[in-house]
């Protein structure tokens, strides 16, 4: 499968193991255009849908597995359908063709379980955007907030410009710009997040066009993807060393044999209990 399906505002290229989403020069939603070309492994997808759209169109949509895409993870369900980067709007005349590709995609899916890591590449860095109270930049290693005198609160000005390394972060919270609200907030390890982003020096707020989705969401996704995951040794439950486990199994087998000797009358109950206690002390 290596074909190109052209839609209104972009094209999808189907290859043997990946789908490449390429925004068009005209007509692409702002977020799709800002994200640029994205390669989506079929292993990152959970579902495929084909529905009727508006004005004699059909909409082909792929649904990433939960946790597979840093952009959707950062968005946390706040994106409007029109801004969904995983939908392709097609003329109704291409419905039969779209249905064929939908079936081909479904056949290529490998599972729907949540992903344990990002399977789709994050937006590239460096990145920057302007919020209402400050400018945010990210170089791949640290996030820098530079406050604007016209919008920053006294609390932020008192704290001064901020720089946060990704190794000090637990996560990112992106709140969609709706009217005169919205924010990008960094979750610092070991710190309780203040309730008001206007007073939090680890947050930049949005308002009146500042911090638009197509600028701030790719930024949030890039930061989120750069935060180191906990090491398997730190997150996994503690386990007994294999040698200790093997020794325990050997002792259990010996105790079982002693129990057989007791039941056969070869050992008394007192002898059995004494020998059992001795064996258990070796574990």
mmCIF file with all atom_site columns, N, CA and C in Angstrom, residues 41-48 63-66 68 105-116 119:
data_model
loop_
_atom_site.group_PDB
_atom_site.id
_atom_site.type_symbol
_atom_site.label_atom_id
_atom_site.label_alt_id
_atom_site.label_comp_id
_atom_site.label_asym_id
_atom_site.label_entity_id
_atom_site.label_seq_id
_atom_site.pdbx_PDB_ins_code
_atom_site.Cartn_x
_atom_site.Cartn_y
_atom_site.Cartn_z
_atom_site.occupancy
_atom_site.B_iso_or_equiv
_atom_site.pdbx_formal_charge
_atom_site.auth_seq_id
_atom_site.auth_comp_id
_atom_site.auth_asym_id
_atom_site.auth_atom_id
_atom_site.pdbx_PDB_model_num
ATOM 1  N N  . UNK A 1 41  ? 2.952   5.855  12.264 1.00 0.00 ? 41  UNK A N  1
ATOM 2  C CA . UNK A 1 41  ? 3.010   4.397  12.123 1.00 0.00 ? 41  UNK A CA 1
ATOM 3  C C  . UNK A 1 41  ? 1.621   3.792  12.334 1.00 0.00 ? 41  UNK A C  1
ATOM 4  N N  . UNK A 1 42  ? 1.283   2.771  11.559 1.00 0.00 ? 42  UNK A N  1
ATOM 5  C CA . UNK A 1 42  ? -0.006  2.111  11.757 1.00 0.00 ? 42  UNK A CA 1
ATOM 6  C C  . UNK A 1 42  ? -0.097  1.525  13.163 1.00 0.00 ? 42  UNK A C  1
ATOM 7  N N  . UNK A 1 43  ? 1.048   1.179  13.752 1.00 0.00 ? 43  UNK A N  1
ATOM 8  C CA . UNK A 1 43  ? 1.055   0.645  15.115 1.00 0.00 ? 43  UNK A CA 1
ATOM 9  C C  . UNK A 1 43  ? 0.580   1.670  16.132 1.00 0.00 ? 43  UNK A C  1
ATOM 10 N N  . UNK A 1 44  ? 0.545   2.957  15.747 1.00 0.00 ? 44  UNK A N  1
ATOM 11 C CA . UNK A 1 44  ? 0.103   4.013  16.663 1.00 0.00 ? 44  UNK A CA 1
ATOM 12 C C  . UNK A 1 44  ? -1.396  4.249  16.595 1.00 0.00 ? 44  UNK A C  1
ATOM 13 N N  . UNK A 1 45  ? -2.092  3.565  15.683 1.00 0.00 ? 45  UNK A N  1
ATOM 14 C CA . UNK A 1 45  ? -3.512  3.828  15.451 1.00 0.00 ? 45  UNK A CA 1
ATOM 15 C C  . UNK A 1 45  ? -4.413  2.796  16.112 1.00 0.00 ? 45  UNK A C  1
ATOM 16 N N  . UNK A 1 46  ? -5.558  3.269  16.604 1.00 0.00 ? 46  UNK A N  1
ATOM 17 C CA . UNK A 1 46  ? -6.535  2.391  17.241 1.00 0.00 ? 46  UNK A CA 1
ATOM 18 C C  . UNK A 1 46  ? -7.776  2.180  16.401 1.00 0.00 ? 46  UNK A C  1
ATOM 19 N N  . UNK A 1 47  ? -8.109  3.145  15.520 1.00 0.00 ? 47  UNK A N  1
ATOM 20 C CA . UNK A 1 47  ? -9.362  3.035  14.774 1.00 0.00 ? 47  UNK A CA 1
ATOM 21 C C  . UNK A 1 47  ? -9.319  3.924  13.538 1.00 0.00 ? 47  UNK A C  1
ATOM 22 N N  . UNK A 1 48  ? -10.248 3.666  12.630 1.00 0.00 ? 48  UNK A N  1
ATOM 23 C CA . UNK A 1 48  ? -10.418 4.450  11.408 1.00 0.00 ? 48  UNK A CA 1
ATOM 24 C C  . UNK A 1 48  ? -11.910 4.661  11.198 1.00 0.00 ? 48  UNK A C  1
ATOM 25 N N  . UNK A 1 63  ? -7.758  7.405  14.310 1.00 0.00 ? 63  UNK A N  1
ATOM 26 C CA . UNK A 1 63  ? -7.777  7.679  15.749 1.00 0.00 ? 63  UNK A CA 1
ATOM 27 C C  . UNK A 1 63  ? -6.541  7.048  16.388 1.00 0.00 ? 63  UNK A C  1
ATOM 28 N N  . UNK A 1 64  ? -5.590  7.858  16.833 1.00 0.00 ? 64  UNK A N  1
ATOM 29 C CA . UNK A 1 64  ? -4.399  7.291  17.481 1.00 0.00 ? 64  UNK A CA 1
ATOM 30 C C  . UNK A 1 64  ? -4.749  6.583  18.785 1.00 0.00 ? 64  UNK A C  1
ATOM 31 N N  . UNK A 1 65  ? -3.936  5.612  19.127 1.00 0.00 ? 65  UNK A N  1
ATOM 32 C CA . UNK A 1 65  ? -4.074  4.967  20.427 1.00 0.00 ? 65  UNK A CA 1
ATOM 33 C C  . UNK A 1 65  ? -3.821  5.995  21.531 1.00 0.00 ? 65  UNK A C  1
ATOM 34 N N  . UNK A 1 66  ? -4.501  5.833  22.635 1.00 0.00 ? 66  UNK A N  1
ATOM 35 C CA . UNK A 1 66  ? -4.309  6.745  23.757 1.00 0.00 ? 66  UNK A CA 1
ATOM 36 C C  . UNK A 1 66  ? -2.835  6.761  24.160 1.00 0.00 ? 66  UNK A C  1
ATOM 37 N N  . UNK A 1 68  ? -0.320  7.717  22.299 1.00 0.00 ? 68  UNK A N  1
ATOM 38 C CA . UNK A 1 68  ? 0.623   7.501  21.195 1.00 0.00 ? 68  UNK A CA 1
ATOM 39 C C  . UNK A 1 68  ? 1.091   8.804  20.564 1.00 0.00 ? 68  UNK A C  1
ATOM 40 N N  . UNK A 1 105 ? -6.643  0.581  5.896  1.00 0.00 ? 105 UNK A N  1
ATOM 41 C CA . UNK A 1 105 ? -6.068  1.010  7.161  1.00 0.00 ? 105 UNK A CA 1
ATOM 42 C C  . UNK A 1 105 ? -6.502  0.105  8.305  1.00 0.00 ? 105 UNK A C  1
ATOM 43 N N  . UNK A 1 106 ? -7.766  -0.247 8.340  1.00 0.00 ? 106 UNK A N  1
ATOM 44 C CA . UNK A 1 106 ? -8.257  -1.123 9.412  1.00 0.00 ? 106 UNK A CA 1
ATOM 45 C C  . UNK A 1 106 ? -7.518  -2.449 9.405  1.00 0.00 ? 106 UNK A C  1
ATOM 46 N N  . UNK A 1 107 ? -7.244  -2.947 8.224  1.00 0.00 ? 107 UNK A N  1
ATOM 47 C CA . UNK A 1 107 ? -6.532  -4.226 8.119  1.00 0.00 ? 107 UNK A CA 1
ATOM 48 C C  . UNK A 1 107 ? -5.094  -4.118 8.625  1.00 0.00 ? 107 UNK A C  1
ATOM 49 N N  . UNK A 1 108 ? -4.553  -2.908 8.629  1.00 0.00 ? 108 UNK A N  1
ATOM 50 C CA . UNK A 1 108 ? -3.163  -2.711 9.053  1.00 0.00 ? 108 UNK A CA 1
ATOM 51 C C  . UNK A 1 108 ? -3.029  -2.451 10.548 1.00 0.00 ? 108 UNK A C  1
ATOM 52 N N  . UNK A 1 109 ? -4.144  -2.233 11.259 1.00 0.00 ? 109 UNK A N  1
ATOM 53 C CA . UNK A 1 109 ? -4.080  -1.932 12.684 1.00 0.00 ? 109 UNK A CA 1
ATOM 54 C C  . UNK A 1 109 ? -3.650  -3.152 13.476 1.00 0.00 ? 109 UNK A C  1
ATOM 55 N N  . UNK A 1 110 ? -2.883  -2.932 14.520 1.00 0.00 ? 110 UNK A N  1
ATOM 56 C CA . UNK A 1 110 ? -2.359  -4.041 15.314 1.00 0.00 ? 110 UNK A CA 1
ATOM 57 C C  . UNK A 1 110 ? -2.913  -4.105 16.733 1.00 0.00 ? 110 UNK A C  1
ATOM 58 N N  . UNK A 1 111 ? -3.562  -3.071 17.203 1.00 0.00 ? 111 UNK A N  1
ATOM 59 C CA . UNK A 1 111 ? -4.102  -3.100 18.560 1.00 0.00 ? 111 UNK A CA 1
ATOM 60 C C  . UNK A 1 111 ? -4.670  -1.759 18.969 1.00 0.00 ? 111 UNK A C  1
ATOM 61 N N  . UNK A 1 112 ? -5.518  -1.791 19.999 1.00 0.00 ? 112 UNK A N  1
ATOM 62 C CA . UNK A 1 112 ? -6.170  -0.562 20.460 1.00 0.00 ? 112 UNK A CA 1
ATOM 63 C C  . UNK A 1 112 ? -5.778  -0.178 21.880 1.00 0.00 ? 112 UNK A C  1
ATOM 64 N N  . UNK A 1 113 ? -4.946  -0.951 22.515 1.00 0.00 ? 113 UNK A N  1
ATOM 65 C CA . UNK A 1 113 ? -4.571  -0.666 23.895 1.00 0.00 ? 113 UNK A CA 1
ATOM 66 C C  . UNK A 1 113 ? -3.810  0.659  23.985 1.00 0.00 ? 113 UNK A C  1
ATOM 67 N N  . UNK A 1 114 ? -3.882  1.342  25.130 1.00 0.00 ? 114 UNK A N  1
ATOM 68 C CA . UNK A 1 114 ? -3.093  2.564  25.307 1.00 0.00 ? 114 UNK A CA 1
ATOM 69 C C  . UNK A 1 114 ? -1.608  2.287  25.087 1.00 0.00 ? 114 UNK A C  1
ATOM 70 N N  . UNK A 1 115 ? -0.928  3.239  24.486 1.00 0.00 ? 115 UNK A N  1
ATOM 71 C CA . UNK A 1 115 ? 0.506   3.099  24.233 1.00 0.00 ? 115 UNK A CA 1
ATOM 72 C C  . UNK A 1 115 ? 1.293   3.449  25.495 1.00 0.00 ? 115 UNK A C  1
ATOM 73 N N  . UNK A 1 116 ? 2.401   2.752  25.717 1.00 0.00 ? 116 UNK A N  1
ATOM 74 C CA . UNK A 1 116 ? 3.225   3.035  26.896 1.00 0.00 ? 116 UNK A CA 1
ATOM 75 C C  . UNK A 1 116 ? 4.285   4.083  26.614 1.00 0.00 ? 116 UNK A C  1
ATOM 76 N N  . UNK A 1 119 ? 4.445   7.169  20.059 1.00 0.00 ? 119 UNK A N  1
ATOM 77 C CA . UNK A 1 119 ? 4.794   6.443  18.844 1.00 0.00 ? 119 UNK A CA 1
ATOM 78 C C  . UNK A 1 119 ? 4.842   7.366  17.630 1.00 0.00 ? 119 UNK A C  1
#
